[in-house]
mmCIF file with all atom_site columns, C-alpha atoms in Angstrom:
data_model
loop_
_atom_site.group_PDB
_atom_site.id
_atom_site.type_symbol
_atom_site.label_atom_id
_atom_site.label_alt_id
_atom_site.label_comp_id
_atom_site.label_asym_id
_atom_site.label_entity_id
_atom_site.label_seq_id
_atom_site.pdbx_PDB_ins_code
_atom_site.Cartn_x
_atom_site.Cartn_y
_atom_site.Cartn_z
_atom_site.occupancy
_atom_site.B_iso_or_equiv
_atom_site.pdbx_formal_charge
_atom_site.auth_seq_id
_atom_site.auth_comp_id
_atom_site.auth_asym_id
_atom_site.auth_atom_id
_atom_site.pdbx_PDB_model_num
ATOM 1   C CA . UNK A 1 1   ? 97.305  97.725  125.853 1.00 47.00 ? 640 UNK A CA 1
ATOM 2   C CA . UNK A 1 2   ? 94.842  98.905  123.208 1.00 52.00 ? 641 UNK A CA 1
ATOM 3   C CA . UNK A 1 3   ? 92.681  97.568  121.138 1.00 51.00 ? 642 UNK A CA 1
ATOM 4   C CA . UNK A 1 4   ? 92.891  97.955  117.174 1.00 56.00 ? 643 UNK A CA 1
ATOM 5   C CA . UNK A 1 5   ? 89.193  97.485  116.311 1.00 55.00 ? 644 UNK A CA 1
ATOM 6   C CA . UNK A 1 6   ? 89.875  97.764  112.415 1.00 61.00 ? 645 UNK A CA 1
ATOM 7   C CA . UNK A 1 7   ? 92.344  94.784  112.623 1.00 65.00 ? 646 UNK A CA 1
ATOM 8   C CA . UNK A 1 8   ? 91.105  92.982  115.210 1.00 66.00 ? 647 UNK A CA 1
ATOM 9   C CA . UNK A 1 9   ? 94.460  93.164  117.466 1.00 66.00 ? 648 UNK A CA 1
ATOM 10  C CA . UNK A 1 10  ? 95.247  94.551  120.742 1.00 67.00 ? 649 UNK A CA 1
ATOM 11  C CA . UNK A 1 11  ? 98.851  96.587  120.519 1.00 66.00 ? 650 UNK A CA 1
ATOM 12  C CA . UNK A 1 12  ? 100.472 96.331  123.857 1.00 66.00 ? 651 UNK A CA 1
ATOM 13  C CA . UNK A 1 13  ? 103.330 99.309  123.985 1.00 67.00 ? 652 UNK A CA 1
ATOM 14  C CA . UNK A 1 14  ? 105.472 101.208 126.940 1.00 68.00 ? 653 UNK A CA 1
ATOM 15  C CA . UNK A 1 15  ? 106.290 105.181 126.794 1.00 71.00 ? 654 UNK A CA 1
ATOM 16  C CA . UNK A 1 16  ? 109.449 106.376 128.890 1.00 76.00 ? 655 UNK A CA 1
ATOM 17  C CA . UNK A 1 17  ? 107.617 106.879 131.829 1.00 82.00 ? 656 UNK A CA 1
ATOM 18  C CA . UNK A 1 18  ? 109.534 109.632 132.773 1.00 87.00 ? 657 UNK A CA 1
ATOM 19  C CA . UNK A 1 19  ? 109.333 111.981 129.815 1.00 82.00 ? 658 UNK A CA 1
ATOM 20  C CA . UNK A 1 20  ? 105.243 110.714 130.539 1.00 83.00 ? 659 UNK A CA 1
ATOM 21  C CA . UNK A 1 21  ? 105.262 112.057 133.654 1.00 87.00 ? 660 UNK A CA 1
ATOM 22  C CA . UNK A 1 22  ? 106.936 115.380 132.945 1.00 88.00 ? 661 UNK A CA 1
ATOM 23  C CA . UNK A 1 23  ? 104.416 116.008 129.861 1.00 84.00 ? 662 UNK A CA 1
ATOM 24  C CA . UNK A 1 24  ? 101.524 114.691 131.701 1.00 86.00 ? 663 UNK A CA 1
ATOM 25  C CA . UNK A 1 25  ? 102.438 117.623 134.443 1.00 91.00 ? 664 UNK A CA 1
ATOM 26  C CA . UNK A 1 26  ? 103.180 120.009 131.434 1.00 88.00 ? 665 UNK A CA 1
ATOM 27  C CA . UNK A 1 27  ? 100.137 119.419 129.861 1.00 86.00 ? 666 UNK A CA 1
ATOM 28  C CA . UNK A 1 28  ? 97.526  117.110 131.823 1.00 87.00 ? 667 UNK A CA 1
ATOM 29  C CA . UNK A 1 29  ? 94.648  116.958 129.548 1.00 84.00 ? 668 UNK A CA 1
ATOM 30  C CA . UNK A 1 30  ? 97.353  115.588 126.379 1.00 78.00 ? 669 UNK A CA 1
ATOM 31  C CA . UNK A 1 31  ? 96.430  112.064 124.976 1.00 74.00 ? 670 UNK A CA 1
ATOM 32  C CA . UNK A 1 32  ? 99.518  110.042 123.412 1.00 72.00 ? 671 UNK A CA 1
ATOM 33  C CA . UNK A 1 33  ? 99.270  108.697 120.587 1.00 71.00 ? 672 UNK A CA 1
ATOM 34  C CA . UNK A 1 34  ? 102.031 105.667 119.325 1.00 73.00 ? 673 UNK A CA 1
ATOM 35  C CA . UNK A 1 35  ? 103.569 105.966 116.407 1.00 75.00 ? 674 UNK A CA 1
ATOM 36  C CA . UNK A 1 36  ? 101.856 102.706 115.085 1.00 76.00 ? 675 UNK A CA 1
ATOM 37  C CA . UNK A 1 37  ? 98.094  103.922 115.365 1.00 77.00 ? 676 UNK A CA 1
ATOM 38  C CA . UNK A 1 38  ? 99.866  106.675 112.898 1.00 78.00 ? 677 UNK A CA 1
ATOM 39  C CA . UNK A 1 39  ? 101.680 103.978 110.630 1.00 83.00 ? 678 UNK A CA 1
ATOM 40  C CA . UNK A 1 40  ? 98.677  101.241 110.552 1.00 84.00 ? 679 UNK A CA 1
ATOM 41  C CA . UNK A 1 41  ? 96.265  104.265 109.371 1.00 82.00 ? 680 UNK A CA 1
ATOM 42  C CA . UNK A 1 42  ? 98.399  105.112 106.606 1.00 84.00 ? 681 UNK A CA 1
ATOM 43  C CA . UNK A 1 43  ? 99.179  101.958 105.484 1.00 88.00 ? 682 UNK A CA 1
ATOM 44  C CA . UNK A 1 44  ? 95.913  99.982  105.508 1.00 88.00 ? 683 UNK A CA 1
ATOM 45  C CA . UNK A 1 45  ? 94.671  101.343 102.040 1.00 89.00 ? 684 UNK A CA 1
ATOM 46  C CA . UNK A 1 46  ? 97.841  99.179  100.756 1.00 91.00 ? 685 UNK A CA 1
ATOM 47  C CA . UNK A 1 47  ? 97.033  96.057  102.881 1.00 92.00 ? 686 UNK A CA 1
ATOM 48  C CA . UNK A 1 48  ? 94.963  93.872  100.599 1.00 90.00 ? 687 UNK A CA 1
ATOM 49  C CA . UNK A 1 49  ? 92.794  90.629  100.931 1.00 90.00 ? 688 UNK A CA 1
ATOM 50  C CA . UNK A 1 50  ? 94.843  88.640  99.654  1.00 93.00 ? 689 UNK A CA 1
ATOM 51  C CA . UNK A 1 51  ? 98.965  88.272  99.178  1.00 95.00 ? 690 UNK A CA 1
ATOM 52  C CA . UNK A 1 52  ? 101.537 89.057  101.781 1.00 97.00 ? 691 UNK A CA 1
ATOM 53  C CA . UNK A 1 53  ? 102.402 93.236  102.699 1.00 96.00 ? 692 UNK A CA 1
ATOM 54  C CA . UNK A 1 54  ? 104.682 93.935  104.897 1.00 97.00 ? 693 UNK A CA 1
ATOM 55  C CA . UNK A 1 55  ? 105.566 97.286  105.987 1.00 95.00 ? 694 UNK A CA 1
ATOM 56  C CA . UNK A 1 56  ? 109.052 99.075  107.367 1.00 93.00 ? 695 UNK A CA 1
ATOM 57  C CA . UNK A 1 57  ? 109.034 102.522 109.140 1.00 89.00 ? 696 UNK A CA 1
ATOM 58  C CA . UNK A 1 58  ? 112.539 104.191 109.606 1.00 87.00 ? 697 UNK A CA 1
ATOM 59  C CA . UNK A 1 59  ? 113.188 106.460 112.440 1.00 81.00 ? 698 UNK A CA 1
ATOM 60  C CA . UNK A 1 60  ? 116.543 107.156 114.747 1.00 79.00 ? 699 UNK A CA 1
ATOM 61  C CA . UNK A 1 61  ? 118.162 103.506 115.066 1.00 87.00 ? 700 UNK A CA 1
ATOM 62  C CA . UNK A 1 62  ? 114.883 101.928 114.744 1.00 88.00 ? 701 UNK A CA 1
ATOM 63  C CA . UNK A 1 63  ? 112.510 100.306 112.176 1.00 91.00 ? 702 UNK A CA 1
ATOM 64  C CA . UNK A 1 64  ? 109.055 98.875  112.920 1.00 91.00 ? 703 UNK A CA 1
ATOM 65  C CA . UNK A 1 65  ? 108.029 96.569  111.057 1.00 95.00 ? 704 UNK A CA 1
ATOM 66  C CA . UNK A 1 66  ? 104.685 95.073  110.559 1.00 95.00 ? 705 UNK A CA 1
ATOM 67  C CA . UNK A 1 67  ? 103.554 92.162  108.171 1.00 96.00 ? 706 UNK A CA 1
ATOM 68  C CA . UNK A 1 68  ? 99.741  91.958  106.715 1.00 95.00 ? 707 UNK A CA 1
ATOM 69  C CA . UNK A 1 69  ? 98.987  88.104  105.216 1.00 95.00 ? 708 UNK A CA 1
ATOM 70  C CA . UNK A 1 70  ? 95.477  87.774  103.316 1.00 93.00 ? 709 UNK A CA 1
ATOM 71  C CA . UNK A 1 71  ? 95.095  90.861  104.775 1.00 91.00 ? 710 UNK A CA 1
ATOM 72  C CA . UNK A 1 72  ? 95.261  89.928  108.173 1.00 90.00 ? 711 UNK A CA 1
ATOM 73  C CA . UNK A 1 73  ? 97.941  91.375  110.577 1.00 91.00 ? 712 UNK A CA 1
ATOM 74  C CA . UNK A 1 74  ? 100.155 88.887  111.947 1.00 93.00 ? 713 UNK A CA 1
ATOM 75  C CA . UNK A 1 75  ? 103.485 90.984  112.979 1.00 92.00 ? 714 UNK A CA 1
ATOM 76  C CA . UNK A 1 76  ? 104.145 94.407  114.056 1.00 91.00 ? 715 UNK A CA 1
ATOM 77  C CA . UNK A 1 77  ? 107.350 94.606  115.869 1.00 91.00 ? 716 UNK A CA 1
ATOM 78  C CA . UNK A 1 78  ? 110.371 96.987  116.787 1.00 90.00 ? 717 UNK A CA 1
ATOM 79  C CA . UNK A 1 79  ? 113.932 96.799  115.925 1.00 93.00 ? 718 UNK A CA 1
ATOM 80  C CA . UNK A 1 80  ? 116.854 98.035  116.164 1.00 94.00 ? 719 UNK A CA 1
ATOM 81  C CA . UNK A 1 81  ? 119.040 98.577  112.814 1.00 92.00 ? 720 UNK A CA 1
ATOM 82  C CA . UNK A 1 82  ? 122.276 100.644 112.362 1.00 91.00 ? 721 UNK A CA 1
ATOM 83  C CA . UNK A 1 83  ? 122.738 99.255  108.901 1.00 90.00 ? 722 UNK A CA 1
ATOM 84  C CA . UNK A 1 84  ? 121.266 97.628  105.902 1.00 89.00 ? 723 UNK A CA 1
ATOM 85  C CA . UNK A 1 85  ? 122.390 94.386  106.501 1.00 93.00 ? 724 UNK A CA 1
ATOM 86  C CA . UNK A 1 86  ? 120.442 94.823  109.803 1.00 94.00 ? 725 UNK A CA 1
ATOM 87  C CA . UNK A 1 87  ? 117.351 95.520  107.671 1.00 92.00 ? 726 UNK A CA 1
ATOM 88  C CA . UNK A 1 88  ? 117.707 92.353  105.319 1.00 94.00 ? 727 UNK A CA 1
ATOM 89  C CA . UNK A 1 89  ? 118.364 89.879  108.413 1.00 96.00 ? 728 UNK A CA 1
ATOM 90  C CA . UNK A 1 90  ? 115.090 91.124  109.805 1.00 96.00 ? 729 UNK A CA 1
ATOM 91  C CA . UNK A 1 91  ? 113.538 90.639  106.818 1.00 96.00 ? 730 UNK A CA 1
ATOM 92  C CA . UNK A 1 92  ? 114.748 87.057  106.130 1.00 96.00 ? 731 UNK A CA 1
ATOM 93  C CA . UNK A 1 93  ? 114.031 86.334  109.758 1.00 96.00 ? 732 UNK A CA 1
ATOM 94  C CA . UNK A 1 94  ? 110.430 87.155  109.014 1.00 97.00 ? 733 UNK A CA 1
ATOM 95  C CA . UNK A 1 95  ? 109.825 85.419  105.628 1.00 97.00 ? 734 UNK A CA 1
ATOM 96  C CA . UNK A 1 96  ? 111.592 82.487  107.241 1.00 96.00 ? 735 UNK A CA 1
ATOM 97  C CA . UNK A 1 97  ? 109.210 81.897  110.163 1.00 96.00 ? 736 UNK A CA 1
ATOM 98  C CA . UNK A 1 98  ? 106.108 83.059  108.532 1.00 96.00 ? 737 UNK A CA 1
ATOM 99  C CA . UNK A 1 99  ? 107.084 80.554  106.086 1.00 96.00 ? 738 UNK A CA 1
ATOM 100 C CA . UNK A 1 100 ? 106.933 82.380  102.718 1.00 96.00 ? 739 UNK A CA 1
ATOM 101 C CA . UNK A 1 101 ? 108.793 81.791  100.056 1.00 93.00 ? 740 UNK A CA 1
ATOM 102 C CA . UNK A 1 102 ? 110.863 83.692  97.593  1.00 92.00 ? 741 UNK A CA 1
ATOM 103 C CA . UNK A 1 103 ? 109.610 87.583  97.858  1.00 95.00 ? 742 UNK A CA 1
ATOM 104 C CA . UNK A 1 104 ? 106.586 89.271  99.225  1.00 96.00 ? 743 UNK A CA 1
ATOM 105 C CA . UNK A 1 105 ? 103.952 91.296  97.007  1.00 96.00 ? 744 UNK A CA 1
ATOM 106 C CA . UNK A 1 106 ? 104.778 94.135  98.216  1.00 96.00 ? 745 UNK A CA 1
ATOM 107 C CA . UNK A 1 107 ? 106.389 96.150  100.567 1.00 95.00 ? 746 UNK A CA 1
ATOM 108 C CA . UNK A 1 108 ? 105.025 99.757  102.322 1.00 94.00 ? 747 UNK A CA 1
ATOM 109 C CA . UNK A 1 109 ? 108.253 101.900 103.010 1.00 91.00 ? 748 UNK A CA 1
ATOM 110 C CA . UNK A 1 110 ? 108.603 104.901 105.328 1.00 86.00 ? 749 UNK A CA 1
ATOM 111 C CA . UNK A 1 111 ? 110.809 107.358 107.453 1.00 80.00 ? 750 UNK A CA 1
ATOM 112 C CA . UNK A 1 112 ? 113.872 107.160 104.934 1.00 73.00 ? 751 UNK A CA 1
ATOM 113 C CA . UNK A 1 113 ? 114.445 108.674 101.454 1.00 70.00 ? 752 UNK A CA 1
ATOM 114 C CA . UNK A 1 114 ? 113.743 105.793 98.925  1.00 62.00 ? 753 UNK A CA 1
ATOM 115 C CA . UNK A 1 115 ? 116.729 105.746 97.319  1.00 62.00 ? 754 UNK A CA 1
ATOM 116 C CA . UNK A 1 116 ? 118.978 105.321 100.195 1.00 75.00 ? 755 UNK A CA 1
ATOM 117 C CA . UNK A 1 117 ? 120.937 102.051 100.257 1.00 81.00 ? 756 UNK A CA 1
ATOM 118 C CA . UNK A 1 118 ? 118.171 100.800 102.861 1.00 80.00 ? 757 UNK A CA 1
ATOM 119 C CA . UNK A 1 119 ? 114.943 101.124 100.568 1.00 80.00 ? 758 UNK A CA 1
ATOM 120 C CA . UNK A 1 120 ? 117.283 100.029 97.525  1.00 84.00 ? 759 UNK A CA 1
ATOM 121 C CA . UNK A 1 121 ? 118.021 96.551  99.489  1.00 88.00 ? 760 UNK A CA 1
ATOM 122 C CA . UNK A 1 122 ? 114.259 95.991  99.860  1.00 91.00 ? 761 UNK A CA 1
ATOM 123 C CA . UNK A 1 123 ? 114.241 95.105  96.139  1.00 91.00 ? 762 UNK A CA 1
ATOM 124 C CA . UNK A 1 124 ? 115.308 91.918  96.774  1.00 93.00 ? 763 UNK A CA 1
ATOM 125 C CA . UNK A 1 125 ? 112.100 91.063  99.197  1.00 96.00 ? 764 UNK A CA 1
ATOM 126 C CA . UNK A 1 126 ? 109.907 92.187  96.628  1.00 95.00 ? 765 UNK A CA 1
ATOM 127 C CA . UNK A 1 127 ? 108.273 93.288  93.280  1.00 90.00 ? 766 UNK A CA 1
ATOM 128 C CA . UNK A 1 128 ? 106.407 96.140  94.457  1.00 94.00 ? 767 UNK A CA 1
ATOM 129 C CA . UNK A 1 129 ? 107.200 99.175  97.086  1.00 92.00 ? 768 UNK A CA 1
ATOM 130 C CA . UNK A 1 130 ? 105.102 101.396 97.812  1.00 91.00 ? 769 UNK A CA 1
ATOM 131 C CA . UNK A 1 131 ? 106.229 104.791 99.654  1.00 86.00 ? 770 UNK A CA 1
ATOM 132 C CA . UNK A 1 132 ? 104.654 106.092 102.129 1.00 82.00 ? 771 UNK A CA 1
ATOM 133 C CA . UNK A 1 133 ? 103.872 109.916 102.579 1.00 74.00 ? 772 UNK A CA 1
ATOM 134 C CA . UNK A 1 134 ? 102.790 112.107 104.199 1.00 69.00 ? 773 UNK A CA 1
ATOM 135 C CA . UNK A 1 135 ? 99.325  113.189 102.845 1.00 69.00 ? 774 UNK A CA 1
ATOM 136 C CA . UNK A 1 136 ? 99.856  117.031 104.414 1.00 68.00 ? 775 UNK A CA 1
ATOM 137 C CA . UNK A 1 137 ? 102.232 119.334 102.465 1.00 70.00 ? 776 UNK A CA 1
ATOM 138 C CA . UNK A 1 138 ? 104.382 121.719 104.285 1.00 71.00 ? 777 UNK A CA 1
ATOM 139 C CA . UNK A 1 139 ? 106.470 124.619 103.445 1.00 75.00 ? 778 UNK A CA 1
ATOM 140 C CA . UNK A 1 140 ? 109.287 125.938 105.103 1.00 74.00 ? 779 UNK A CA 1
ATOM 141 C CA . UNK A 1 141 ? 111.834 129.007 104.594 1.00 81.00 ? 780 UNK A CA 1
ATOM 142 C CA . UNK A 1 142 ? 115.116 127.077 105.418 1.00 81.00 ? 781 UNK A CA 1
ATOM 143 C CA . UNK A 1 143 ? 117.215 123.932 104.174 1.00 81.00 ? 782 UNK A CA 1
ATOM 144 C CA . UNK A 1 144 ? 117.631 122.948 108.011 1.00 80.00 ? 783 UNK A CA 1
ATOM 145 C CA . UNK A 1 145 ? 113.899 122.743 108.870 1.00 73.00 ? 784 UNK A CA 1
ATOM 146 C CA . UNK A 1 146 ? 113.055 121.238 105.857 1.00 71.00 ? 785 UNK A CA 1
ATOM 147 C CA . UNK A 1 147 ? 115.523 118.756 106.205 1.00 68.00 ? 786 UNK A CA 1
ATOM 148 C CA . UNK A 1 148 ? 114.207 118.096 109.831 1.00 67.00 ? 787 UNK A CA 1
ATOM 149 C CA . UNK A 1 149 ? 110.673 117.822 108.286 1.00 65.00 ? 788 UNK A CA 1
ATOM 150 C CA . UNK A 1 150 ? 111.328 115.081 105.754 1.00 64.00 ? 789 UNK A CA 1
ATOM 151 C CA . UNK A 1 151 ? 112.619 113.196 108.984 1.00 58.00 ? 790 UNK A CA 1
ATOM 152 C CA . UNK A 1 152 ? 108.810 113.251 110.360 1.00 61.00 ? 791 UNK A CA 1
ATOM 153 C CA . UNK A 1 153 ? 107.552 111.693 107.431 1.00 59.00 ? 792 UNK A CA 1
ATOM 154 C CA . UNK A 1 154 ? 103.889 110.536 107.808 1.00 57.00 ? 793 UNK A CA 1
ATOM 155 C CA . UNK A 1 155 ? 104.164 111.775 111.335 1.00 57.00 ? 794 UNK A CA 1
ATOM 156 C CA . UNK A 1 156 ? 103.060 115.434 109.897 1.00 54.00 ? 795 UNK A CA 1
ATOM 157 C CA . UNK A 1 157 ? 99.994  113.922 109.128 1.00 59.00 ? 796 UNK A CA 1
ATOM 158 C CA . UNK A 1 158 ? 99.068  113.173 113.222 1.00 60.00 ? 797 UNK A CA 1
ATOM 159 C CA . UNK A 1 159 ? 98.365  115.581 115.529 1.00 55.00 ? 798 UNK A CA 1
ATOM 160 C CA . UNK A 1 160 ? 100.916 116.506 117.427 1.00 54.00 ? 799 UNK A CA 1
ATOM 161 C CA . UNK A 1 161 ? 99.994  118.564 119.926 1.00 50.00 ? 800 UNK A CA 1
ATOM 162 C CA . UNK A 1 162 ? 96.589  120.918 120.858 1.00 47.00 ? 801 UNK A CA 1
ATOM 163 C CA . UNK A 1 163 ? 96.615  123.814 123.198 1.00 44.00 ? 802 UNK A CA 1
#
């Protein structure tokens, strides 16, 4: 576990303890950092007092998906989507047992281009979405790293590794 000091929440997370092991070996002085100490950072300049924000982070087969109320955290969680219909059940799941009704203010997308069919469903869940970027810009020479570059997202941003 880990405390979050400028939410006041304690994240409790597992690594694949063997690709852990075989990095600690490679490189024992390396600190790992989750992917949600990345996400919360760049999102919490959205996250206001008041109103509901929730937030959706695409990567592989997974989202994470966290929702602010009044501008307190009250869900960060993990799934597993393959489609956009997984997205939108998610979604309804939450609004249904965090009780709100109709959409939310707004909604903090990331990981996926914006108009794919997945950030295009999200206008049903709200008014407002607000994309996520990476603050860093980066060049490259070819189509194929590029492409694998947009797939990092905000995860340029983070150090990734410090020899």
């Amino acid at each position: 576990d880990k405390p979050i000091t400028s939410i006041a929440a304690t994240a409790l997370y597992q690594y694949d303890l063997f690709l852990m092991t075989r990095w600690k070996k490679l490189y024992p002085k390396a600190h790992f950092v989750s992917m949600f100490d990345i996400l919360l950072k760049q999102a919490m300049p959205f996250i206001f007092k008041s109103g509901h924000t929730m937030g959706i982070h695409l990567y592989d087969s997974q989202a994470d998906v966290f929702l602010f109320i009044d501008g307190e955290m009250h869900l960060y969680n993990t799934f597993e989507i393959a489609t956009a219909d997984d997205i939108s059940y998610f979604i309804l799941s939450i609004l249904r047992n965090f009780d709100i009704k109709g959409k939310v203010d707004r909604i903090l997308w990331s990981g996926g281009d914006v108009d794919a069919e997945y950030a295009n469903r999200l206008t049903n869940y709200t008014t407002e979405i607000v994309v996520l970027d990476a603050e860093e810009k980066w060049k490259v020479n070819d189509e194929a790293s590029a492409k694998e570059l947009k797939g990092l997202n905000i995860l340029k941003d983070s150090t990734v590794c410090v020899l």
